[in-house]
Tab-separated table of C-alpha atoms in Angstrom:
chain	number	residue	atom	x	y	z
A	1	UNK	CA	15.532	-8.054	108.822
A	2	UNK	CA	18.512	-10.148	107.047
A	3	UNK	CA	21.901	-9.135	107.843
A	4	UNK	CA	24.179	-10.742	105.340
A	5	UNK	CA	28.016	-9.462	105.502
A	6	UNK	CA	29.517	-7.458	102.990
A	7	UNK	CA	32.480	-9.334	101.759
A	8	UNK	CA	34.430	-5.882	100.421
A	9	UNK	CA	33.430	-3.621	104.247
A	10	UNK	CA	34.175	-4.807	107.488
A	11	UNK	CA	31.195	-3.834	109.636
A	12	UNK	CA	28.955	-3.534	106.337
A	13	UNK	CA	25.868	-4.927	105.411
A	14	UNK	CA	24.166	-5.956	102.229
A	15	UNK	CA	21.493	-3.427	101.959
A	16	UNK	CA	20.522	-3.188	97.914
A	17	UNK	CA	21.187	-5.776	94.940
A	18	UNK	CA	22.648	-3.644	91.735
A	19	UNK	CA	21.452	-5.558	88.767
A	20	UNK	CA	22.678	-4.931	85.238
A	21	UNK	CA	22.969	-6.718	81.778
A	22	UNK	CA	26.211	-7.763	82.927
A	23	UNK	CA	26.720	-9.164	86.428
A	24	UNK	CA	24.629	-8.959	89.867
A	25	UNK	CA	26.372	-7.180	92.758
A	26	UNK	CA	25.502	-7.187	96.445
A	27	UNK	CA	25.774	-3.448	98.115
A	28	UNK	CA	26.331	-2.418	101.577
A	29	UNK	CA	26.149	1.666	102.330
A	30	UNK	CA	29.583	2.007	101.449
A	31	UNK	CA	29.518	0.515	98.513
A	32	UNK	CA	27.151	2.908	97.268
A	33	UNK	CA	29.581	5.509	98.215
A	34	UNK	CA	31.891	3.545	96.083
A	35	UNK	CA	29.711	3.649	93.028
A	36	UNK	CA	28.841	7.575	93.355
A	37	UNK	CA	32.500	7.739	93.135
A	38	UNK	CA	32.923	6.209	90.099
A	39	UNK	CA	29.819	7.176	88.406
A	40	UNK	CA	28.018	10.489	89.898
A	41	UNK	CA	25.204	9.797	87.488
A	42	UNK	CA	24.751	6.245	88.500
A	43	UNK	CA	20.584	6.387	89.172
A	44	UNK	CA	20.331	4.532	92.953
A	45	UNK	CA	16.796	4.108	91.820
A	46	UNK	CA	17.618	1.040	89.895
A	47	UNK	CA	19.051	-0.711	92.753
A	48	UNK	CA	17.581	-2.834	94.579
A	49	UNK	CA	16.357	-2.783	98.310
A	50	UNK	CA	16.722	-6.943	100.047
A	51	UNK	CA	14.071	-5.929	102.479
A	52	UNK	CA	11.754	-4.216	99.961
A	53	UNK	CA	12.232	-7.501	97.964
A	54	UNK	CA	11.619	-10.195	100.880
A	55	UNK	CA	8.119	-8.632	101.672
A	56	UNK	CA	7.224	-7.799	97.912
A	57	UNK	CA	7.460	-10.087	94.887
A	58	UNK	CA	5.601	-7.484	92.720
A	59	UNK	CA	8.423	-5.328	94.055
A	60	UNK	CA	11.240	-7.625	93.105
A	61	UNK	CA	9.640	-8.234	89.574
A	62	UNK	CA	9.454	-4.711	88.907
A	63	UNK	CA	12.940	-3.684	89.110
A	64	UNK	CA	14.108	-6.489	86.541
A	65	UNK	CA	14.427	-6.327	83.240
A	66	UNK	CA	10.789	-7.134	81.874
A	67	UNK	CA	8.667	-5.671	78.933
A	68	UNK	CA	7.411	-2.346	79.855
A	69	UNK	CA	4.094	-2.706	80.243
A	70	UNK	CA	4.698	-5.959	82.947
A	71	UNK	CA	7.047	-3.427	84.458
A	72	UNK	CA	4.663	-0.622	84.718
A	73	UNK	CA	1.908	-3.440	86.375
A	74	UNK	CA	3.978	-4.686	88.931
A	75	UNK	CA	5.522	-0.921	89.952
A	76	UNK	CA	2.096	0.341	90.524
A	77	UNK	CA	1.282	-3.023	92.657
A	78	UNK	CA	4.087	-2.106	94.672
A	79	UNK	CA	3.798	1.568	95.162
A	80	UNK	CA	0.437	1.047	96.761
A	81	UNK	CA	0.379	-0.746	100.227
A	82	UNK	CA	-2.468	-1.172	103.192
A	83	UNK	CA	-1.115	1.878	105.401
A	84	UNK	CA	-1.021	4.220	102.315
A	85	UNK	CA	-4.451	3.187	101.022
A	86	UNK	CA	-5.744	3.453	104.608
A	87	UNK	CA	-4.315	6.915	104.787
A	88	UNK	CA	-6.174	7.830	101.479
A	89	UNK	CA	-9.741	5.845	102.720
A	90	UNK	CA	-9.317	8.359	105.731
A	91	UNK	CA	-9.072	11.145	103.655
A	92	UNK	CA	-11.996	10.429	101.730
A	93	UNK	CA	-13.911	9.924	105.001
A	94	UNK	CA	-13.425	13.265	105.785
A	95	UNK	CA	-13.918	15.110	102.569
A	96	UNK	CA	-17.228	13.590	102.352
A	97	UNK	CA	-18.417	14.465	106.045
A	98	UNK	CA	-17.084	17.899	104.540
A	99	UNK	CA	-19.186	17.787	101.709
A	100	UNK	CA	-21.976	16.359	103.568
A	101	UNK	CA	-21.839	19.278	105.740
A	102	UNK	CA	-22.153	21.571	102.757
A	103	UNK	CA	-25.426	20.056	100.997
A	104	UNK	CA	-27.314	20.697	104.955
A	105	UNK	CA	-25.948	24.379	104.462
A	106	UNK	CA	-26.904	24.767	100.551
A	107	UNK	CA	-30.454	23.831	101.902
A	108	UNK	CA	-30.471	25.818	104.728
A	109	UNK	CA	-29.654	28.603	102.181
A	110	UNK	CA	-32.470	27.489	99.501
A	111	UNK	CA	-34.718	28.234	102.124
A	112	UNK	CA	-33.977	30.983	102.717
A	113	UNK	CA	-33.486	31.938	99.132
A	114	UNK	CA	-37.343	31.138	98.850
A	115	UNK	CA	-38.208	33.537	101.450
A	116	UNK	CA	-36.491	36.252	100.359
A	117	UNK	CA	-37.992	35.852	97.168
A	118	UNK	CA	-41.781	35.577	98.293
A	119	UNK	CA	-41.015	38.728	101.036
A	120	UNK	CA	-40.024	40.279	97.685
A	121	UNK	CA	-43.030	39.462	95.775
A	122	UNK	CA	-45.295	40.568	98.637
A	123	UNK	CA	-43.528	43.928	99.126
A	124	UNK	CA	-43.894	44.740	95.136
A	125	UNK	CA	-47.355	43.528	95.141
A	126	UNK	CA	-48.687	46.035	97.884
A	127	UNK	CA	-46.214	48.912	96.306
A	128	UNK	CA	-47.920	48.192	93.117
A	129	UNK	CA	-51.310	48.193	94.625
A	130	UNK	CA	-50.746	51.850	96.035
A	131	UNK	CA	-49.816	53.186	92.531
A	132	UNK	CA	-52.194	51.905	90.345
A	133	UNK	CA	-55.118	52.495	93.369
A	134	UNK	CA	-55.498	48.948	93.154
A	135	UNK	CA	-58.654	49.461	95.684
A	136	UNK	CA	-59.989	51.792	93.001
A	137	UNK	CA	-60.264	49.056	90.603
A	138	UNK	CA	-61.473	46.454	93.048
A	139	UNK	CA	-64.656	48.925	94.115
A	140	UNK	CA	-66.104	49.528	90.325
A	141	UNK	CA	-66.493	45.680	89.960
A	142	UNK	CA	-67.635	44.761	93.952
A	143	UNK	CA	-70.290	47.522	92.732
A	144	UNK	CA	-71.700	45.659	89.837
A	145	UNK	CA	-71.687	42.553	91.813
A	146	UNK	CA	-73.711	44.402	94.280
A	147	UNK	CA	-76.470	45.316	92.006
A	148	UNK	CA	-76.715	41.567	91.479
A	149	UNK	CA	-79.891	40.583	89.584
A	150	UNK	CA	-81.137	44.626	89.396
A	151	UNK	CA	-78.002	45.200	87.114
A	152	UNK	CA	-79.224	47.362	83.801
A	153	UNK	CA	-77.465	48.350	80.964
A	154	UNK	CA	-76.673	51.226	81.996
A	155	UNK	CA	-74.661	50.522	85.158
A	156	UNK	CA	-72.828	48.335	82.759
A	157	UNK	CA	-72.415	51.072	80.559
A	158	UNK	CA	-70.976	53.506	83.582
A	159	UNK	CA	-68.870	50.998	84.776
A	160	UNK	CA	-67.683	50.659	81.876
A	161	UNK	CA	-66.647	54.107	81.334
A	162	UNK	CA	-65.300	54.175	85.048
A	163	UNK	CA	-62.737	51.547	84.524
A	164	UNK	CA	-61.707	53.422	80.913
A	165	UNK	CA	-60.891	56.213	82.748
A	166	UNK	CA	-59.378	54.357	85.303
A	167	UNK	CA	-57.156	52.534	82.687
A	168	UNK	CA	-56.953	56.076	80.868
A	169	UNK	CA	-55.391	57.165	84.326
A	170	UNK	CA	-52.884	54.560	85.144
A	171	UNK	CA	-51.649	54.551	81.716
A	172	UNK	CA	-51.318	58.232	80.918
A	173	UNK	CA	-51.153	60.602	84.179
A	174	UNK	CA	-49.407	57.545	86.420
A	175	UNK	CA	-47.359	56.108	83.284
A	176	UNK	CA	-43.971	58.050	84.086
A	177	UNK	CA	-44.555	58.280	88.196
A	178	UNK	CA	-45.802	54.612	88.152
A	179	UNK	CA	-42.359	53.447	85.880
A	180	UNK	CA	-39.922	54.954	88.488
A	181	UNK	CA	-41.531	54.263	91.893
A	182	UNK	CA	-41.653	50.118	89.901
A	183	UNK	CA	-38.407	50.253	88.841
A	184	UNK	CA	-36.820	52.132	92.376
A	185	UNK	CA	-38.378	49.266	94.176
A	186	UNK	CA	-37.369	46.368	91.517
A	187	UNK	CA	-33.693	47.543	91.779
A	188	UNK	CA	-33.906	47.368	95.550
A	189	UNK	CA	-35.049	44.382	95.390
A	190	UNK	CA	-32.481	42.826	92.933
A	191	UNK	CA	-30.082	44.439	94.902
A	192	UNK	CA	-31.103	42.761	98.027
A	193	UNK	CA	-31.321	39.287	96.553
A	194	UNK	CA	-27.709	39.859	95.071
A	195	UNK	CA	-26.306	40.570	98.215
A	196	UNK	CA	-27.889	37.518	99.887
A	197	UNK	CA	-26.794	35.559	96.628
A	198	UNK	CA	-23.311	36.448	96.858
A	199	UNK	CA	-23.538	35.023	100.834
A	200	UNK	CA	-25.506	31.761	98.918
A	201	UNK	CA	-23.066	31.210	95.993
A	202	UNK	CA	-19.629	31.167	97.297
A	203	UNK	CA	-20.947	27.644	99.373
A	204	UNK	CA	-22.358	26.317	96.440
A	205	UNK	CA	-19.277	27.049	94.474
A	206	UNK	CA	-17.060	25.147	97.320
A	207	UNK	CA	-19.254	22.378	97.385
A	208	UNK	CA	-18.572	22.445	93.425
A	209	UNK	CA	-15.050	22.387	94.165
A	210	UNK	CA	-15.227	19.725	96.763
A	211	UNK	CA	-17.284	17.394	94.804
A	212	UNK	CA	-15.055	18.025	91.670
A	213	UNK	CA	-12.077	16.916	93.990
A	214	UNK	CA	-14.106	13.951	95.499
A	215	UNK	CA	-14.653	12.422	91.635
A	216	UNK	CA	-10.890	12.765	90.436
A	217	UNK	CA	-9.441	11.877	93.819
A	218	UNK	CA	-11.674	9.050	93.127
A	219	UNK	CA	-10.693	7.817	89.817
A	220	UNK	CA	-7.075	8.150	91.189
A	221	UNK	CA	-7.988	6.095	93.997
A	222	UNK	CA	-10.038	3.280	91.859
A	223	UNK	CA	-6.757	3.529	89.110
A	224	UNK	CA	-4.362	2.575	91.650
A	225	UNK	CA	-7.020	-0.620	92.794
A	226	UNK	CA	-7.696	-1.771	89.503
A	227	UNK	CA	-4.571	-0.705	87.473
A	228	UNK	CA	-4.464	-1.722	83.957
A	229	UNK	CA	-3.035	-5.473	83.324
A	230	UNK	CA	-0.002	-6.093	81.098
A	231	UNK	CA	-0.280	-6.546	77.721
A	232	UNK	CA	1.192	-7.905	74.633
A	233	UNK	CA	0.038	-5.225	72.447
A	234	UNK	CA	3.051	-3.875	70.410
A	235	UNK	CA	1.956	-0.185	70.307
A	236	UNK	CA	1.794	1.881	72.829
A	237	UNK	CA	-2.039	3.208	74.643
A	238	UNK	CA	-1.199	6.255	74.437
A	239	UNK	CA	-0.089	6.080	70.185
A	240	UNK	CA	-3.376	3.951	69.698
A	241	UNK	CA	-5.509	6.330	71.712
A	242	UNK	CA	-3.938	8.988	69.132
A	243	UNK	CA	-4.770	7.172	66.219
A	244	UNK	CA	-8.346	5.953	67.175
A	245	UNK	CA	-8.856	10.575	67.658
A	246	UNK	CA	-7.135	10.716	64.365
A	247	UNK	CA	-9.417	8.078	62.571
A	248	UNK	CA	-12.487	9.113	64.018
A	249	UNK	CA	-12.329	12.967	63.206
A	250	UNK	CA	-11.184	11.726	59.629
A	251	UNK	CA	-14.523	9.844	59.217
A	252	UNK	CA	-16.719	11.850	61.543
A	253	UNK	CA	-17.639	8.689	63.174
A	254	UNK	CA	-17.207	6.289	66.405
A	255	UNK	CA	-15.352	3.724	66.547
A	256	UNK	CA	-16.898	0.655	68.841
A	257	UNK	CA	-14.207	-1.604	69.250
A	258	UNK	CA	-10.993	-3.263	67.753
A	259	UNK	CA	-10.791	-6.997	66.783
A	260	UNK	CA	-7.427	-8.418	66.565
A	261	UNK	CA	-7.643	-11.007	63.436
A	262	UNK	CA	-3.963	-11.723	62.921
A	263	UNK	CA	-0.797	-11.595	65.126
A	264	UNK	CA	2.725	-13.197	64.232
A	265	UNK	CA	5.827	-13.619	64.904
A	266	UNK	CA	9.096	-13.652	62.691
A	267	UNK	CA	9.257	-17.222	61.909
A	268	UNK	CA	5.450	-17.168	60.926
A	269	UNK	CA	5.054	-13.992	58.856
A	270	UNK	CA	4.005	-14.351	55.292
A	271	UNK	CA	2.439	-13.491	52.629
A	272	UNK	CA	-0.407	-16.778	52.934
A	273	UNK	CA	-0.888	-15.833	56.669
A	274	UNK	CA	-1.287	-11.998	55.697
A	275	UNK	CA	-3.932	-12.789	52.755
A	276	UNK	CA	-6.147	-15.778	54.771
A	277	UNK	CA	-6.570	-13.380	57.731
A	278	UNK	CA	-7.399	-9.911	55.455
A	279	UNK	CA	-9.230	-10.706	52.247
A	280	UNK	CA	-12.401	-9.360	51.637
A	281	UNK	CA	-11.707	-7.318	55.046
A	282	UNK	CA	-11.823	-3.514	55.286
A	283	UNK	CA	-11.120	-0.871	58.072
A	284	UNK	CA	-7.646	-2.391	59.448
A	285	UNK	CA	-5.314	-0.876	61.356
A	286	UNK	CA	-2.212	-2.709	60.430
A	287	UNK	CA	0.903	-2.609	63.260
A	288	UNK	CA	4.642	-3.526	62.562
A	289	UNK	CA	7.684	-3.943	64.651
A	290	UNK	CA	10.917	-4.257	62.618
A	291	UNK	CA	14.396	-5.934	64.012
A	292	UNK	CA	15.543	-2.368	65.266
A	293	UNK	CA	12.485	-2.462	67.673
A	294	UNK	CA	10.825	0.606	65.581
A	295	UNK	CA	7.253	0.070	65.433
A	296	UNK	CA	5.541	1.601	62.615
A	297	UNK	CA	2.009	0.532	60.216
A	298	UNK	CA	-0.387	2.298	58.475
A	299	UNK	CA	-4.974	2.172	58.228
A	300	UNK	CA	-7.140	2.297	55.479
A	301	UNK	CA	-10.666	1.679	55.414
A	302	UNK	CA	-10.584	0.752	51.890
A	303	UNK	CA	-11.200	-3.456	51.195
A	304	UNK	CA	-8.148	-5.441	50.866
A	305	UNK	CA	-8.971	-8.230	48.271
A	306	UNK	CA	-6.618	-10.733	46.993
A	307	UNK	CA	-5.781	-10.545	43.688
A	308	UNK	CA	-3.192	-12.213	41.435
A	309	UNK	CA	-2.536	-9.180	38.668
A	310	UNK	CA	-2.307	-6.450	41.838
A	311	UNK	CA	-4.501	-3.240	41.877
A	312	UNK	CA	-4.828	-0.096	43.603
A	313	UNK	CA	-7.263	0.861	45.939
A	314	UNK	CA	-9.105	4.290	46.137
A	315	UNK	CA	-9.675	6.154	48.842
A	316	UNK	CA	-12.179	9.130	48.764
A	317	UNK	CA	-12.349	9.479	52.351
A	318	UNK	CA	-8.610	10.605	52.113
A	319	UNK	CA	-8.261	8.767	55.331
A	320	UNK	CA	-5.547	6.383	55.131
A	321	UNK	CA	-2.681	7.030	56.879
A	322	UNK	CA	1.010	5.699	57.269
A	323	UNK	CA	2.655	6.474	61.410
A	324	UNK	CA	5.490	5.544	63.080
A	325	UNK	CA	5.483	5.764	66.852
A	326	UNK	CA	8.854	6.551	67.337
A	327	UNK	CA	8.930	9.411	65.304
A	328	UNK	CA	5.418	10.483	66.763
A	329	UNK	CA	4.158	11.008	63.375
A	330	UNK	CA	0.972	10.253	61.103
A	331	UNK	CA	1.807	10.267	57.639
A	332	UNK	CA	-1.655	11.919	55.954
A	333	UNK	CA	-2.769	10.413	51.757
A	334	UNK	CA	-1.761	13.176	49.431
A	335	UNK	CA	-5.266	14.511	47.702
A	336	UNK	CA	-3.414	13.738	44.557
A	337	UNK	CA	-2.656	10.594	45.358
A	338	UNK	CA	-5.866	9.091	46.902
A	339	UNK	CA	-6.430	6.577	43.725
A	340	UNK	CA	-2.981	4.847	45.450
A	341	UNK	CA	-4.046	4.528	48.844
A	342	UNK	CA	-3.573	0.398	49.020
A	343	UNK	CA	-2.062	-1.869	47.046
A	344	UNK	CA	-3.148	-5.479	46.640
A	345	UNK	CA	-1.580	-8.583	44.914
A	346	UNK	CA	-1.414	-12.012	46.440
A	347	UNK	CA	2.331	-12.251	45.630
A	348	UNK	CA	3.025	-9.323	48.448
A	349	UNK	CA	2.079	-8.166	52.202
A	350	UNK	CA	0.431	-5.237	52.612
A	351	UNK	CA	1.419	-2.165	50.046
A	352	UNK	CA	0.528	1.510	51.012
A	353	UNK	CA	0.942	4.496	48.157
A	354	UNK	CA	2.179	4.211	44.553
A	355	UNK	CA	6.158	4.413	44.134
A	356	UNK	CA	5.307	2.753	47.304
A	357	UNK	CA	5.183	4.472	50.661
A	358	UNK	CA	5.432	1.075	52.731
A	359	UNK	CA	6.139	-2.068	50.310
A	360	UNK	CA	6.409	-5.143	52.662
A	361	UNK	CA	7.170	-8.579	50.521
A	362	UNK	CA	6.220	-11.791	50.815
A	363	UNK	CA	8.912	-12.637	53.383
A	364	UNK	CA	7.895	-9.850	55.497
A	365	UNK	CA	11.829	-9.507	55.582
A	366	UNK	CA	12.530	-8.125	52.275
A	367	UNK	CA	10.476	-4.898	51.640
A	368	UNK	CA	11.358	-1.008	51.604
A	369	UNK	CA	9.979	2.482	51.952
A	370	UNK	CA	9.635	5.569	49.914
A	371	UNK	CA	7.881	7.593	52.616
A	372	UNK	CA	6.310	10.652	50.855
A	373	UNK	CA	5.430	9.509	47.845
A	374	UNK	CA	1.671	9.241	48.203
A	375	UNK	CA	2.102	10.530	51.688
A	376	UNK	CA	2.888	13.676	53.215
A	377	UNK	CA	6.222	13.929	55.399
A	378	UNK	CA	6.703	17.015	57.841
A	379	UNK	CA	7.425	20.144	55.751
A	380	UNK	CA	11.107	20.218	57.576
A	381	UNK	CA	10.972	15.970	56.522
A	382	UNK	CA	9.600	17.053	52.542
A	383	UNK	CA	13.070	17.094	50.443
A	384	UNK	CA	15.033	14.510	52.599
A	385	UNK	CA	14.000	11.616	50.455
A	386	UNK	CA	14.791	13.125	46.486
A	387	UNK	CA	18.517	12.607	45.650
A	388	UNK	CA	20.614	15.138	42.964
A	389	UNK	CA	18.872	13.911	40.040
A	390	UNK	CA	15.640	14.046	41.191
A	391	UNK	CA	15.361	10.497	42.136
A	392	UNK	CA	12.764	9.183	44.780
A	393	UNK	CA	15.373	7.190	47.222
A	394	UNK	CA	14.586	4.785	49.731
A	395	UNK	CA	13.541	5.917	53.625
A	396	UNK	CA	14.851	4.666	56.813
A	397	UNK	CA	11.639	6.356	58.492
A	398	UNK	CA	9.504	3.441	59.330
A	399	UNK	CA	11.636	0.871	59.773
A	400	UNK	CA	14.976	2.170	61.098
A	401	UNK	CA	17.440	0.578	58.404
A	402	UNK	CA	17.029	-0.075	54.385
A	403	UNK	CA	14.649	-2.783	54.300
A	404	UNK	CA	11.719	-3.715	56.194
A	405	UNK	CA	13.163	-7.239	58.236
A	406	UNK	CA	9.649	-7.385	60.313
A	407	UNK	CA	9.654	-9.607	63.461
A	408	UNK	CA	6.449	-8.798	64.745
A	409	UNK	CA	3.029	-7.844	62.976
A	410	UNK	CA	-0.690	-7.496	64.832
A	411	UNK	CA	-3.506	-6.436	62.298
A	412	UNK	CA	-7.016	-5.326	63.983
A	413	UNK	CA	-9.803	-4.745	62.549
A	414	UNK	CA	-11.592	-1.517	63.902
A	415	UNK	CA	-15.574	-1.287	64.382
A	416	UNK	CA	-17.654	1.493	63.796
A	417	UNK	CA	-20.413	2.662	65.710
C-alpha cells in the first residue's frame, strides 16, 4: 500500500484521485470531507481509489473519460475478480449437488408412481370381474373348447344364446349397479393417485425451479466471463435491437444479419461516397450522428438507384421508417404518403418523404427536416411543426439545431432470412 502525503492535512494520506474536465486533484479522507462541504451532491463514485488503480488497469481505464461502450467493457472487467467468481463457482457447486439430489428423488417417485398405477389397474380389474361375473363368461367358452372335435351346431347355437343373455344381463339388469360400483371405485382410485401426486409434484416443481435458477444464474455467470467487447457502432444495442423487432414485425420476416457497407467521418461525407456505396442496394438501415451528438436515420427496403433527374420511391410495405434515439421514437410512413417513401437524385444524400422528412445535401452539412410530412409524429408532437399560416416549418427533431451538419454516418445493409 502507497502512502503519499497530503500536502493540504497534516497526518493525511492520498487515498482517491478526483478527476474532472478541468484539473486532477489528489484526496486524503479529509479532503473528501472538504468536498461534501462544498458540494453535498458531489457523487464519491467518480473518484478514484490509488490502490484500486495500482492492482487494476481495467479499473483505472474505467473511471476516465472514454466512449461509453469502452467504459462499460472495462467496468465489468473490473467488477469481477478471482475471489468473487470463486464465491459464485461454489455456489453453483452446490445448487447442482442440490439438483442432483432431486432427479434420484423424482425417480424414486416415478417408481413409485408406476406402482400405484398397476396396484390400481389390478384392483379395478378383479372389481370389474365380480360385477360383470367375469367367471360366467369365461365357463360358456372353456365349454365349447371342451367339446373339441364333437362340437355340433347346436352347442354353437346354445352357446350362443348363453352369452346373449349373458350380454343381455350385464347390459340391462347390471347396467345402473355395474355404473356406480365402476365409478365408486374409479373415484377412489383417482383420489388416491392425487394424493400421492400432490406428495410427487411439489419435488418436481422445485427441481423446475432449481433448474430454471441454474440456467439464468448461468447466463449471468457466462455474461460476466465473456462480456460484450467495445464497439464503434454509433447507435446504441439496445435502439438497434428495437428497430431490428420493429422491422421484422413490419415485414413478417427474419432478419439474418447486418452488413456494414459504408462508414464516415465528417471530413469524408459526401454525396460520391453516399451513391458508390448504395446504388442499386435495397434494405438499408441508414444511421446519423449530427454535431450536437443526436443520433438519428431512417430504413427503407425500397432500392436506392442513382439517378440524375431525382425520383421517388414507393413503398407498399409501408415499412420505412424515420427514428431518433434520443427522442426514443420511430417515425412510421403515412398510408397516404407511401408513393414518397425515398428520394433519389445523384446531386443529394439520402432523402426520406416528400416536403422532405429528412433532406441531407451533398455536403452532408447543409440539409434540413420537416419531420411529419410523410411521417407520423406523436399525436402530442402532430401540430408543433405548422406555423400561423399554415406553413410546414423546419424541425429540430432529428438533428438537434436547423440544419443537418452530420459528422458521423454508418449505413448497413440488413439480411433477410
Amino acid at each position: 500500500m502507497y502512502k503519499i502525503p497530503c500536502y493540504k492535512h497534516d497526518g493525511s494520506y492520498v487515498q482517491f484521485i478526483n478527476n474532472d474536465e478541468n484539473k486532477t486533484q489528489f484526496i486524503c479522507d479529509q479532503c473528501q470531507q472538504d468536498l461534501f462541504d462544498l458540494n453535498p451532491r458531489f457523487n464519491f463514485q467518480h473518484l478514484i481509489n490509488i490502490n484500486r488503480a495500482l492492482k487494476s488497469p481495467e479499473f483505472l481505464i474505467s473511471k476516465l473519460d472514454v466512449s461509453g461502450e469502452m467504459k462499460n467493457f472495462f467496468d465489468q472487467y473490473s467488477k469481477y475478480d478471482e475471489v468473487s467468481l470463486n464465491k459464485q463457482f461454489k455456489e453453483f457447486e452446490s445448487l447442482i449437488k442440490d439438483i442432483q439430489d432431486g432427479f434420484k428423488k423424482i425417480l424414486q417417485e416415478l417408481q413409485q408412481s408406476i406402482k400405484l398405477f398397476l396396484d390400481s389397474k389390478q384392483t379395478i380389474r378383479q372389481d370389474l370381474e365380480q360385477l360383470i361375473k367375469f367367471n360366467e363368461f369365461k365357463s360358456f367358452i372353456m365349454e365349447l373348447e371342451q367339446l373339441g372335435d364333437s362340437i355340433n351346431p347346436q352347442a354353437i347355437e346354445q352357446a350362443e344364446s348363453d352369452v346373449h343373455k349373458y350380454f343381455q344381463n350385464i347390459t340391462i339388469n347390471f347396467k345402473q349397479k355395474l355404473r356406480q360400483k365402476f365409478q365408486e371405485n374409479v373415484e377412489t382410485r383417482i383420489q388416491k393417485e392425487k394424493n400421492e401426486e400432490s406428495q410427487i409434484f411439489p419435488e418436481f416443481k422445485k427441481l423446475q425451479s432449481s433448474l430454471q435458477d441454474m440456467i439464468l444464474k448461468h447466463k449471468t455467470f457466462s455474461n460476466q466471463l465473456q462480456p460484450d467487447p467495445p464497439n464503434d457502432y454509433i447507435l446504441s444495442n439496445q435502439f438497434y435491437e428495437r428497430i431490428v423487432e420493429y422491422i421484422q414485425k413490419q415485414l413478417n420476416i427474419q432478419i439474418y444479419n447486418s452488413k456494414l457497407i459504408y462508414s464516415g467521418h465528417k471530413e469524408d461525407l459526401n454525396t460520391n461516397q453516399f451513391w458508390n456505396k448504395c446504388n442499386n442496394k435495397a434494405n438499408l438501415l441508414m444511421i446519423f450522428k449530427s454535431s450536437k451528438n443526436r443520433i438519428f436515420g431512417g430504413y427503407s427496403p425500397c432500392k436506392w438507384v442513382h439517378d440524375k433527374q431525382g425520383t421517388y420511391v414507393s413503398d407498399q410495405t409501408l415499412s420505412t421508417f424515420l427514428f431518433s434515439q434520443d427522442n426514443n421514437e420511430i417515425y412510421q410512413l403515412k398510408n397516404e404518403c407511401q408513393q414518397f417513401a425515398i428520394y433519389c437524385n445523384e446531386k443529394y444524400g439520402p432523402i426520406f418523404g416528400g416536403g422532405h422528412d429528412l433532406f441531407i445535401n451533398s455536403n452532408f452539412v447543409d440539409g434540413f427536416s420537416k419531420l411529419g410530412h410523410s411521417f407520423s409524429l406523436p399525436s402530442q408532437k402532430q401540430k408543433v411543426h405548422w406555423n400561423a399560416f399554415n406553413q410546414y416549418i423546419t424541425s429540430t427533431d432529428l438533428f438537434g439545431q436547423e440544419t443537418s451538419n452530420i459528422v458521423e454516418c454508418q449505413i448497413f445493409e440488413l439480411i433477410f432470412q
